[in-house]
GROMACS .gro file of C-alpha atoms in nm:
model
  356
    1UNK     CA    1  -0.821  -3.771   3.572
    2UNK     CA    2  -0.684  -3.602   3.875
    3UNK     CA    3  -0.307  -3.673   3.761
    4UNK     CA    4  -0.401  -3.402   3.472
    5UNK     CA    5  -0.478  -3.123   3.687
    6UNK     CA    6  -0.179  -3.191   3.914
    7UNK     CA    7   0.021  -3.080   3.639
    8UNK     CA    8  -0.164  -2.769   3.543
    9UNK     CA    9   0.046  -2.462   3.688
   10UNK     CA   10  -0.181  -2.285   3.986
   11UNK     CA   11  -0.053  -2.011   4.030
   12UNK     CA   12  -0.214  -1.648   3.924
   13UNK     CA   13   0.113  -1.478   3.876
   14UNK     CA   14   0.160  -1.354   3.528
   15UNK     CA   15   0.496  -1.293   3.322
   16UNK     CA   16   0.337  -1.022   3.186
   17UNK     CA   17   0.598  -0.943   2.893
   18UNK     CA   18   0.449  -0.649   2.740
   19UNK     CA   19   0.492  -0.507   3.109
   20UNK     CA   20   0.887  -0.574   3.126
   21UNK     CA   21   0.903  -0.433   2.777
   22UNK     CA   22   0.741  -0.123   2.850
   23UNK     CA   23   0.987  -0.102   3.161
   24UNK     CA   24   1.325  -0.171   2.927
   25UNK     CA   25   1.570   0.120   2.866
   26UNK     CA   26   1.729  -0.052   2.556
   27UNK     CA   27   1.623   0.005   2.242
   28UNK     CA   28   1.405  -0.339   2.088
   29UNK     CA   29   1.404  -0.513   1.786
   30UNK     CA   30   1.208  -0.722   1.622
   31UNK     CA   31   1.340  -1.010   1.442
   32UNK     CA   32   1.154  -1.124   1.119
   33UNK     CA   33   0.958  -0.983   0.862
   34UNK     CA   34   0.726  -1.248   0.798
   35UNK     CA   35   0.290  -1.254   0.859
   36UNK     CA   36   0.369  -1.277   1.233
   37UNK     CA   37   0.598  -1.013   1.209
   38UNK     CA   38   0.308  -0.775   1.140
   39UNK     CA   39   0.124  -0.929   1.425
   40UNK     CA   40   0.373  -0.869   1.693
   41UNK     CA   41   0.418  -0.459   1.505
   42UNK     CA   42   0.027  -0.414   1.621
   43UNK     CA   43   0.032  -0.557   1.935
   44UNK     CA   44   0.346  -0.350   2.031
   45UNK     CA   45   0.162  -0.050   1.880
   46UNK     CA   46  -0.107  -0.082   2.087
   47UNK     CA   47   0.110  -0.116   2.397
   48UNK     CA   48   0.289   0.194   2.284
   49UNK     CA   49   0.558  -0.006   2.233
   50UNK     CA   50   0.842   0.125   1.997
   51UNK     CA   51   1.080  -0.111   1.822
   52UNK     CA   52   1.380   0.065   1.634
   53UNK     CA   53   1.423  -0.172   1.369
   54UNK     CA   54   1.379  -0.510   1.191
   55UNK     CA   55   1.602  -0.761   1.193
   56UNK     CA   56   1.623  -0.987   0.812
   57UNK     CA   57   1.937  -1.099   0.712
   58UNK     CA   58   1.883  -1.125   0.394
   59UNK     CA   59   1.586  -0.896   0.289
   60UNK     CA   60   1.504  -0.720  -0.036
   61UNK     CA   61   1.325  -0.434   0.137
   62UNK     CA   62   1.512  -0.133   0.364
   63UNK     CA   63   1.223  -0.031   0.549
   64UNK     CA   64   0.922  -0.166   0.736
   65UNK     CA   65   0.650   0.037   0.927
   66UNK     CA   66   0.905   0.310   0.969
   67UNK     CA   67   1.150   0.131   1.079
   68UNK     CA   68   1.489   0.022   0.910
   69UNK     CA   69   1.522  -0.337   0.784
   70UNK     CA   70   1.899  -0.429   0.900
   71UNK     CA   71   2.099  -0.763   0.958
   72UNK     CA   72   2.193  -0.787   1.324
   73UNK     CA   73   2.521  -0.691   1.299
   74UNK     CA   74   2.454  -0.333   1.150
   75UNK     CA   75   2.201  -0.329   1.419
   76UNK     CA   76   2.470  -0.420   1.678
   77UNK     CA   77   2.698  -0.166   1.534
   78UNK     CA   78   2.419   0.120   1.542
   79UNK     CA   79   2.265   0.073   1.823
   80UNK     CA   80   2.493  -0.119   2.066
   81UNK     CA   81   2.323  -0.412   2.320
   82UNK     CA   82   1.997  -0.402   2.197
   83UNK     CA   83   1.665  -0.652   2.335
   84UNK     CA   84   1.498  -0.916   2.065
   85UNK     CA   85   1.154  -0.968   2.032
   86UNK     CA   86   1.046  -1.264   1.823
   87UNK     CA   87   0.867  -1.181   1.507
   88UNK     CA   88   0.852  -1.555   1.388
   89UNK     CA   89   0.776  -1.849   1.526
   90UNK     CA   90   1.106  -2.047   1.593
   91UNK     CA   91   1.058  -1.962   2.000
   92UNK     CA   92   1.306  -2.284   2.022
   93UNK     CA   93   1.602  -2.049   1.918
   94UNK     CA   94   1.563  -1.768   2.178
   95UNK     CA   95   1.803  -1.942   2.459
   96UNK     CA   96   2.082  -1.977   2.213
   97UNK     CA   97   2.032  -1.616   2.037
   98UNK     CA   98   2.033  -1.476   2.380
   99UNK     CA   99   2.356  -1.600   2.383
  100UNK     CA  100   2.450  -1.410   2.065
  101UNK     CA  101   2.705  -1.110   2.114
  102UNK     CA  102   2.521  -0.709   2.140
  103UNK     CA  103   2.166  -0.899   2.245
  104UNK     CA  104   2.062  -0.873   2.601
  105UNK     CA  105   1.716  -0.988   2.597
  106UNK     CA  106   1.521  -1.222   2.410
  107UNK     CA  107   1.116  -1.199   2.423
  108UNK     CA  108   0.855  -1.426   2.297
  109UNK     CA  109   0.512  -1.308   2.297
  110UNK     CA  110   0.276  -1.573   2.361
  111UNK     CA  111  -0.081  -1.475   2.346
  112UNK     CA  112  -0.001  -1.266   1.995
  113UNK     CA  113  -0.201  -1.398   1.636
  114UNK     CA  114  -0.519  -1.284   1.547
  115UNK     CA  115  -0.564  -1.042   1.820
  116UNK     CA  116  -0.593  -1.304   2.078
  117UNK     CA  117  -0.371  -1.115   2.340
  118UNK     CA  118  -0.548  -1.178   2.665
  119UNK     CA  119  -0.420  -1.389   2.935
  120UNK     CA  120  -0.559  -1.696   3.028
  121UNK     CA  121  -0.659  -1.719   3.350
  122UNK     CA  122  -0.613  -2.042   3.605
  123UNK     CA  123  -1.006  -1.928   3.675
  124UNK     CA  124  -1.071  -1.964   3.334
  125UNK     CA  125  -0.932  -2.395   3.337
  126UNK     CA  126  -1.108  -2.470   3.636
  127UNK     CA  127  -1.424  -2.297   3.535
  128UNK     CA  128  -1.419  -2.546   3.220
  129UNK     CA  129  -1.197  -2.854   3.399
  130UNK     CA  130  -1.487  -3.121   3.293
  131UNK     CA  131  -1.445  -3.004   2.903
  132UNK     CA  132  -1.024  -3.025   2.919
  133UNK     CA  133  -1.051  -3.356   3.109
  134UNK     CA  134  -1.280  -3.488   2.852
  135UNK     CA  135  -1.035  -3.373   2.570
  136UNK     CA  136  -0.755  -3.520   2.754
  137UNK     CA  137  -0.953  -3.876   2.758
  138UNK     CA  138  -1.006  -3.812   2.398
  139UNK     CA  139  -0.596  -3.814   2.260
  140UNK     CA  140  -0.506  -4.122   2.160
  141UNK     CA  141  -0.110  -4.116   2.299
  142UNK     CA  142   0.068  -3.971   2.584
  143UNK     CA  143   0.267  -3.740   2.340
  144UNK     CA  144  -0.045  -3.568   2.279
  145UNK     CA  145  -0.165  -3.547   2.625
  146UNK     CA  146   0.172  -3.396   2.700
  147UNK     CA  147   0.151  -3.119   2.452
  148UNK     CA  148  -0.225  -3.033   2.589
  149UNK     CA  149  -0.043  -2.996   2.974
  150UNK     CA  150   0.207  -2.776   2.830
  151UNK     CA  151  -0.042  -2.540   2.609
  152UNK     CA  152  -0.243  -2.465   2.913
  153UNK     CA  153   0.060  -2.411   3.118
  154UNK     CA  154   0.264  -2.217   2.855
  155UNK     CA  155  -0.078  -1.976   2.838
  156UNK     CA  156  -0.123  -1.946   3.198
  157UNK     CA  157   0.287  -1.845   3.297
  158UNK     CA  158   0.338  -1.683   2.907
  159UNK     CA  159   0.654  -1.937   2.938
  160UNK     CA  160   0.741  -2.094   2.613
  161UNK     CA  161   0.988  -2.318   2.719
  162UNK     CA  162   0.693  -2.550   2.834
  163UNK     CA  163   0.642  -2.614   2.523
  164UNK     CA  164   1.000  -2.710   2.415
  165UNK     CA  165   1.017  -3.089   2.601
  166UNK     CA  166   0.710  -3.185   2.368
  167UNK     CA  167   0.805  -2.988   2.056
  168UNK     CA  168   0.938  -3.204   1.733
  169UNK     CA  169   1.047  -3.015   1.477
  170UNK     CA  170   0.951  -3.233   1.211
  171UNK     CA  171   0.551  -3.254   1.218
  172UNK     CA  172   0.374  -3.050   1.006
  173UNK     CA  173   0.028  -3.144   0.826
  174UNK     CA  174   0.154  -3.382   0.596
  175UNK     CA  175   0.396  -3.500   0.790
  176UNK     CA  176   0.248  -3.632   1.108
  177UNK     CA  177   0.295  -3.995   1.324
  178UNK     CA  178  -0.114  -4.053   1.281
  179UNK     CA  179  -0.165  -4.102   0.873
  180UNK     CA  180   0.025  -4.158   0.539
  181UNK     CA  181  -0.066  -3.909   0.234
  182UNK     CA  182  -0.092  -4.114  -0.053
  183UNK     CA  183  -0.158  -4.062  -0.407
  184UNK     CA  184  -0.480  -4.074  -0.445
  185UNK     CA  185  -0.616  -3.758  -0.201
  186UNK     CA  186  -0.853  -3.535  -0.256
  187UNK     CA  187  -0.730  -3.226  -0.040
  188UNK     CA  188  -0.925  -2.958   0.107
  189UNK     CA  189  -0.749  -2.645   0.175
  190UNK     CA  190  -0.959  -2.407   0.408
  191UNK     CA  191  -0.819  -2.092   0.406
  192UNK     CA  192  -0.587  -2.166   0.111
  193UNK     CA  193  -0.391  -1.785   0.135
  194UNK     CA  194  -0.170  -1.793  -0.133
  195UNK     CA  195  -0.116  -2.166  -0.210
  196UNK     CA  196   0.176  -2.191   0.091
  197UNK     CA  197  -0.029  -2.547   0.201
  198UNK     CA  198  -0.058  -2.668  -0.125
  199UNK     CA  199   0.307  -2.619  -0.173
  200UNK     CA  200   0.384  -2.819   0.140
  201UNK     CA  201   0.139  -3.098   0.002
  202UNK     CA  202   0.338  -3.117  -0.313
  203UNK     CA  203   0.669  -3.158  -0.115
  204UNK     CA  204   0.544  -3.473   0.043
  205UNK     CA  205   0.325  -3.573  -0.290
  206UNK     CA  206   0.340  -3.508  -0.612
  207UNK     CA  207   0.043  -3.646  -0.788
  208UNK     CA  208  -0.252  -3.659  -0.605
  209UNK     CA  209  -0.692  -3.690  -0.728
  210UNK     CA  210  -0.775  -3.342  -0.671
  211UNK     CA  211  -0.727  -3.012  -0.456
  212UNK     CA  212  -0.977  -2.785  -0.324
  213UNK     CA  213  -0.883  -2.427  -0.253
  214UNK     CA  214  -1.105  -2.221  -0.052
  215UNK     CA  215  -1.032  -1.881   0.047
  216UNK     CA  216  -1.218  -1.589   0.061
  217UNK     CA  217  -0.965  -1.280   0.032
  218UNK     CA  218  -0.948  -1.130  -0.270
  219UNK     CA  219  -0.565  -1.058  -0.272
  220UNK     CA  220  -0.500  -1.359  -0.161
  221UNK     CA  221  -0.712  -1.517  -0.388
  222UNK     CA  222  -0.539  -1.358  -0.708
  223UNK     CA  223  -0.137  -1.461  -0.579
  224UNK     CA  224  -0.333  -1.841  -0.533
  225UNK     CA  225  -0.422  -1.816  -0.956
  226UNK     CA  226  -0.129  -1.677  -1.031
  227UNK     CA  227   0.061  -1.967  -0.878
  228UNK     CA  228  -0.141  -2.208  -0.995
  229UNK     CA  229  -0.094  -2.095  -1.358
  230UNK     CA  230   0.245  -2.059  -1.291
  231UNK     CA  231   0.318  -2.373  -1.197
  232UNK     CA  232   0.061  -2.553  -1.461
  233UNK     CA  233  -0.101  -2.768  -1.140
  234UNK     CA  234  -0.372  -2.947  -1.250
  235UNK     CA  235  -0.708  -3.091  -1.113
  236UNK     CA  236  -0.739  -2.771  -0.880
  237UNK     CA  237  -1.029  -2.607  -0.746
  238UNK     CA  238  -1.076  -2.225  -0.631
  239UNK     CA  239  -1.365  -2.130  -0.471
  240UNK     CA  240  -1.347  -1.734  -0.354
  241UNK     CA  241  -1.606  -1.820  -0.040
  242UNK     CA  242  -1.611  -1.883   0.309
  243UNK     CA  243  -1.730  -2.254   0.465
  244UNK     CA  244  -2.024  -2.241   0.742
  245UNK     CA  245  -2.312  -2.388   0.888
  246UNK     CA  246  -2.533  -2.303   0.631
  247UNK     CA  247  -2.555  -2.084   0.249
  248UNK     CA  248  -2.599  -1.742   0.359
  249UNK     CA  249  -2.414  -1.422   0.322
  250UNK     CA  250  -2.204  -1.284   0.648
  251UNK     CA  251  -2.014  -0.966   0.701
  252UNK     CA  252  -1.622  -0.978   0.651
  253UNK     CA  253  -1.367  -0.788   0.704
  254UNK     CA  254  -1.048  -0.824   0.547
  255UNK     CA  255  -0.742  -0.775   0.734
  256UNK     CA  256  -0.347  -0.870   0.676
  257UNK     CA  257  -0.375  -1.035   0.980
  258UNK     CA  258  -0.690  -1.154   1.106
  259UNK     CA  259  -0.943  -1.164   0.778
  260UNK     CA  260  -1.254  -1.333   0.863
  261UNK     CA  261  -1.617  -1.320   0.978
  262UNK     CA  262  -1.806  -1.118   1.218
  263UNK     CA  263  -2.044  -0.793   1.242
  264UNK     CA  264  -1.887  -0.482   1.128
  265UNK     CA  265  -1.731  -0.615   0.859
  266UNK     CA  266  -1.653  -0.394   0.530
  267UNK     CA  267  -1.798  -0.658   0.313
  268UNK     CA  268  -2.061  -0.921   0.277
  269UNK     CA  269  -1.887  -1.300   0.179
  270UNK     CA  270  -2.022  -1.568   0.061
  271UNK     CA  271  -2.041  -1.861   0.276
  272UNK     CA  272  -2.149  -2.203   0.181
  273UNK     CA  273  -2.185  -2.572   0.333
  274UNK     CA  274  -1.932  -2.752   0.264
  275UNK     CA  275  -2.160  -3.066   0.255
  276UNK     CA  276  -2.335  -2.838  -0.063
  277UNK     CA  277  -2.020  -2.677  -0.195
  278UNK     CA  278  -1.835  -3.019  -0.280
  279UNK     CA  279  -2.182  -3.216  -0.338
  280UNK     CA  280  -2.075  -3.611  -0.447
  281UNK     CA  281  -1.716  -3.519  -0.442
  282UNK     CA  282  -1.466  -3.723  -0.265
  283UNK     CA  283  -1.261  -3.568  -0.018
  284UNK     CA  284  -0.966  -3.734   0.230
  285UNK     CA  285  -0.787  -3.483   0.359
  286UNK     CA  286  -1.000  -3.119   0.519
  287UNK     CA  287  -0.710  -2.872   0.628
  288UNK     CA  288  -0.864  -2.542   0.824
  289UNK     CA  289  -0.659  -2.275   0.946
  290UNK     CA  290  -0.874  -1.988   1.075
  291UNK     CA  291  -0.996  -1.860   1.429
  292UNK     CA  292  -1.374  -1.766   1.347
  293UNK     CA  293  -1.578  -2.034   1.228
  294UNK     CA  294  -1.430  -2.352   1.281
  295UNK     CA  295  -1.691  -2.549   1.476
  296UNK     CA  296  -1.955  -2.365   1.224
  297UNK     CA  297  -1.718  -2.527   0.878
  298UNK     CA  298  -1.732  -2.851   1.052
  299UNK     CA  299  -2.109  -2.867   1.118
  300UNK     CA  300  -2.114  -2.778   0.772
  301UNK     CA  301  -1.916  -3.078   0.643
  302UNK     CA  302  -2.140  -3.326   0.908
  303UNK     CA  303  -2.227  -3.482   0.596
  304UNK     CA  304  -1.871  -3.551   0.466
  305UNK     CA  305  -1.748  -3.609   0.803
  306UNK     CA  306  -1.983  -3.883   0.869
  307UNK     CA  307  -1.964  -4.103   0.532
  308UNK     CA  308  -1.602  -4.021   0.414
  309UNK     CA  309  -1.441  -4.012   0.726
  310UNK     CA  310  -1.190  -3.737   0.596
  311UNK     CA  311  -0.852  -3.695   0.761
  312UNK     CA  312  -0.843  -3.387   0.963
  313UNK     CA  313  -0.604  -3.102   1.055
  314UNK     CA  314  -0.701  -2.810   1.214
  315UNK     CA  315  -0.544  -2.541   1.384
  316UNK     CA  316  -0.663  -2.533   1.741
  317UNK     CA  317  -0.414  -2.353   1.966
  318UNK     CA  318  -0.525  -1.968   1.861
  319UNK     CA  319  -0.737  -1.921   2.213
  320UNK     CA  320  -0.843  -2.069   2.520
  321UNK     CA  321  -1.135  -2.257   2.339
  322UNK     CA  322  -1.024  -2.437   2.084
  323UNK     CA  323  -0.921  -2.751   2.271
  324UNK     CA  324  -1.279  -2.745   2.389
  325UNK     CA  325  -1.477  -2.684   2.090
  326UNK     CA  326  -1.287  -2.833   1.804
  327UNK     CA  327  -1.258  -3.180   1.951
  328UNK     CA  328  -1.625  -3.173   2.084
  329UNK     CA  329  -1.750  -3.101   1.752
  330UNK     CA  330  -1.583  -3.386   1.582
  331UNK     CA  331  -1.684  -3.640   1.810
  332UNK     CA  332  -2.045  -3.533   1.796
  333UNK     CA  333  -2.050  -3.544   1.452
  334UNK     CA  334  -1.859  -3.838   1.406
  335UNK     CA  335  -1.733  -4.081   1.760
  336UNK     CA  336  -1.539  -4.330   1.521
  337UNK     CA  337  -1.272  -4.032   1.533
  338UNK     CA  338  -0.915  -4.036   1.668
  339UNK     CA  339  -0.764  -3.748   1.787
  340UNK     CA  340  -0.371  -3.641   1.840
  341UNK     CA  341  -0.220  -3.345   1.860
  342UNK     CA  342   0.149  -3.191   1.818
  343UNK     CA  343   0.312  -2.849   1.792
  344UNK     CA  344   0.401  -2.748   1.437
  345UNK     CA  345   0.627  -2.459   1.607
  346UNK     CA  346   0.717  -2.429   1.977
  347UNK     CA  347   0.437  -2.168   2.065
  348UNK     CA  348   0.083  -2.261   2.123
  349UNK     CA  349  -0.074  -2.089   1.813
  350UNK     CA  350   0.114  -2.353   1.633
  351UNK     CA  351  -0.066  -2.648   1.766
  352UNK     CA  352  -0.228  -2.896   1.518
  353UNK     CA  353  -0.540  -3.116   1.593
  354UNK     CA  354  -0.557  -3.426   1.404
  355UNK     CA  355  -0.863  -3.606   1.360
  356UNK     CA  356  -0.872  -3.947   1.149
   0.00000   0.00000   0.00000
């Protein structure tokens, strides 16, 4: 296992680009509009970081957060050379849009969703060496062993463009080198939002057993019915709750960006096994994309884990721990598992963990 941590980067030294941005004299943009968008606005907020503007193309609003939404070219035109910070996830394009004429920097903040904006330190990997190198035993190809080098070294410089040499554009869940989706699933959708999974489950199949939506924000839970009637889907499921170890009630705040569990949450949720919640249902597929609670959803699903043997994808890049948890969990609860994983998106909060 020693050939692992030869390739893990050593060295302390941060790019610390919240730092250089603070230090920039030219006025900064951020490109996209999207959920991350929003992410990368409260993170440069709490830097006292001020963007001028938000670059969309092609956007049916003129303002965001105080700031004019404008194509880049009226931004060019406004504001002259102007520095780029990425409010999506397509880190792949910064090199070329670097290039692009009026843009002088591009910036691609890596330790950015759900609030997870603390370094990771080299301390930090060798404190827990034993638990990586017993991940990196645990992926089934080289690919994936790859892609696990370049998250910790991507999180340790803040360099995206480790990333890059393992990155393949076309994985996503349900389109992945590991398993087929047939017709005949029974999805799971943890942390459902709006229906934007389902919609990428119906682009690879159309018919299918039955779908299981579980999400727990109310909002998000009304745009998921309305799509659903719609579209006239049938042999779908919602269930406004939260998945955990056990039935209980926790506190939960809700939050455009990082909704989910904790003390000092606004509201009490409903959580439920979801060994109890889906009782003598089939299930195939378990999709969870969350930061709080995913080792505490899987111990609740020990019971469907171990006799259906469910296909699973999981978010796991989010923070320092969830290539040390996630897998651990699985293989306690079930050591017939395989596990892979690939980048969705060339940043590490886009890396999915499949288990089948």
């Amino acid at each position: 296992m020693e050939d692992f941590f030869i390739q893990i980067v050593e060295s302390e030294r941060q790019n610390d680009i919240l730092e250089e941005l603070k230090k920039e004299s030219l006025p900064l943009v951020i490109w996209g509009n999207g959920s991350m968008s929003y992410s990368v606005r409260k993170i440069l907020r709490h830097y006292e970081i001020e963007p001028v503007a938000c670059w969309v193309d092609h956007a049916d609003i003129t303002e965001v957060d105080g700031m004019p939404v404008m194509s880049i070219e009226e931004i060019v035109k406004k504001y002259g050379a102007v520095n780029i910070v990425f409010g999506h996830s397509r880190y792949e394009l910064a090199d070329a849009i670097s290039e692009k004429e009026g843009i002088h920097k591009c910036f691609c903040l890596i330790n950015v969703c759900y609030e997870q904006w603390k370094h990771l330190t080299y301390e930090f990997v060798l404190t827990h060496k034993e638990e990586y190198e017993r991940t990196y035993q645990w992926l089934e190809d080289d690919l994936s062993k790859k892609c696990l080098t370049a998250f910790l070294n991507c999180k340790l410089t803040e360099d995206f463009h480790y990333i890059l040499p393992v990155y393949q554009e076309h994985i996503s869940y349900f389109s992945n080198p590991f398993f087929e989706i047939t017709e005949s699933e029974s999805l799971v959708d943890i942390g459902a939002y709006d229906g934007d999974t389902i919609r990428d489950f119906l682009k690879v199949r159309k018919c299918y057993e039955r779908i299981y939506a579980i999400e727990p924000e109310r909002e998000s839970v009304n745009r998921l019915r309305a799509y659903i009637s719609k579209t006239k889907l049938k042999n779908i499921d919602v269930y406004p709750y939260g998945c955990w170890n056990q039935n209980t009630e926790l506190d939960f705040c809700e939050d455009q960006e990082s909704s989910g569990v904790g003390s000092g949450g606004e509201t009490k949720l409903k959580v439920y096994k979801l060994d109890d919640l889906l009782k003598n249902k089939k299930v195939s597929i378990i999709k969870i994309n969350f930061l709080t609670g995913v080792c505490e959803t899987l111990e609740g699903a020990s019971g469907i884990l171990k006799e259906q043997m469910p296909k699973l994808m999981i978010m796991a890049g989010f923070d320092e721990w969830g290539l040390i948890q996630i897998p651990q969990m699985i293989k306690a609860i079930n050591s017939h598992y395989k596990i892979a994983i690939r980048y969705a998106a060339a940043m590490p909060a886009r890396l999915i963990l499949f288990a089948y």
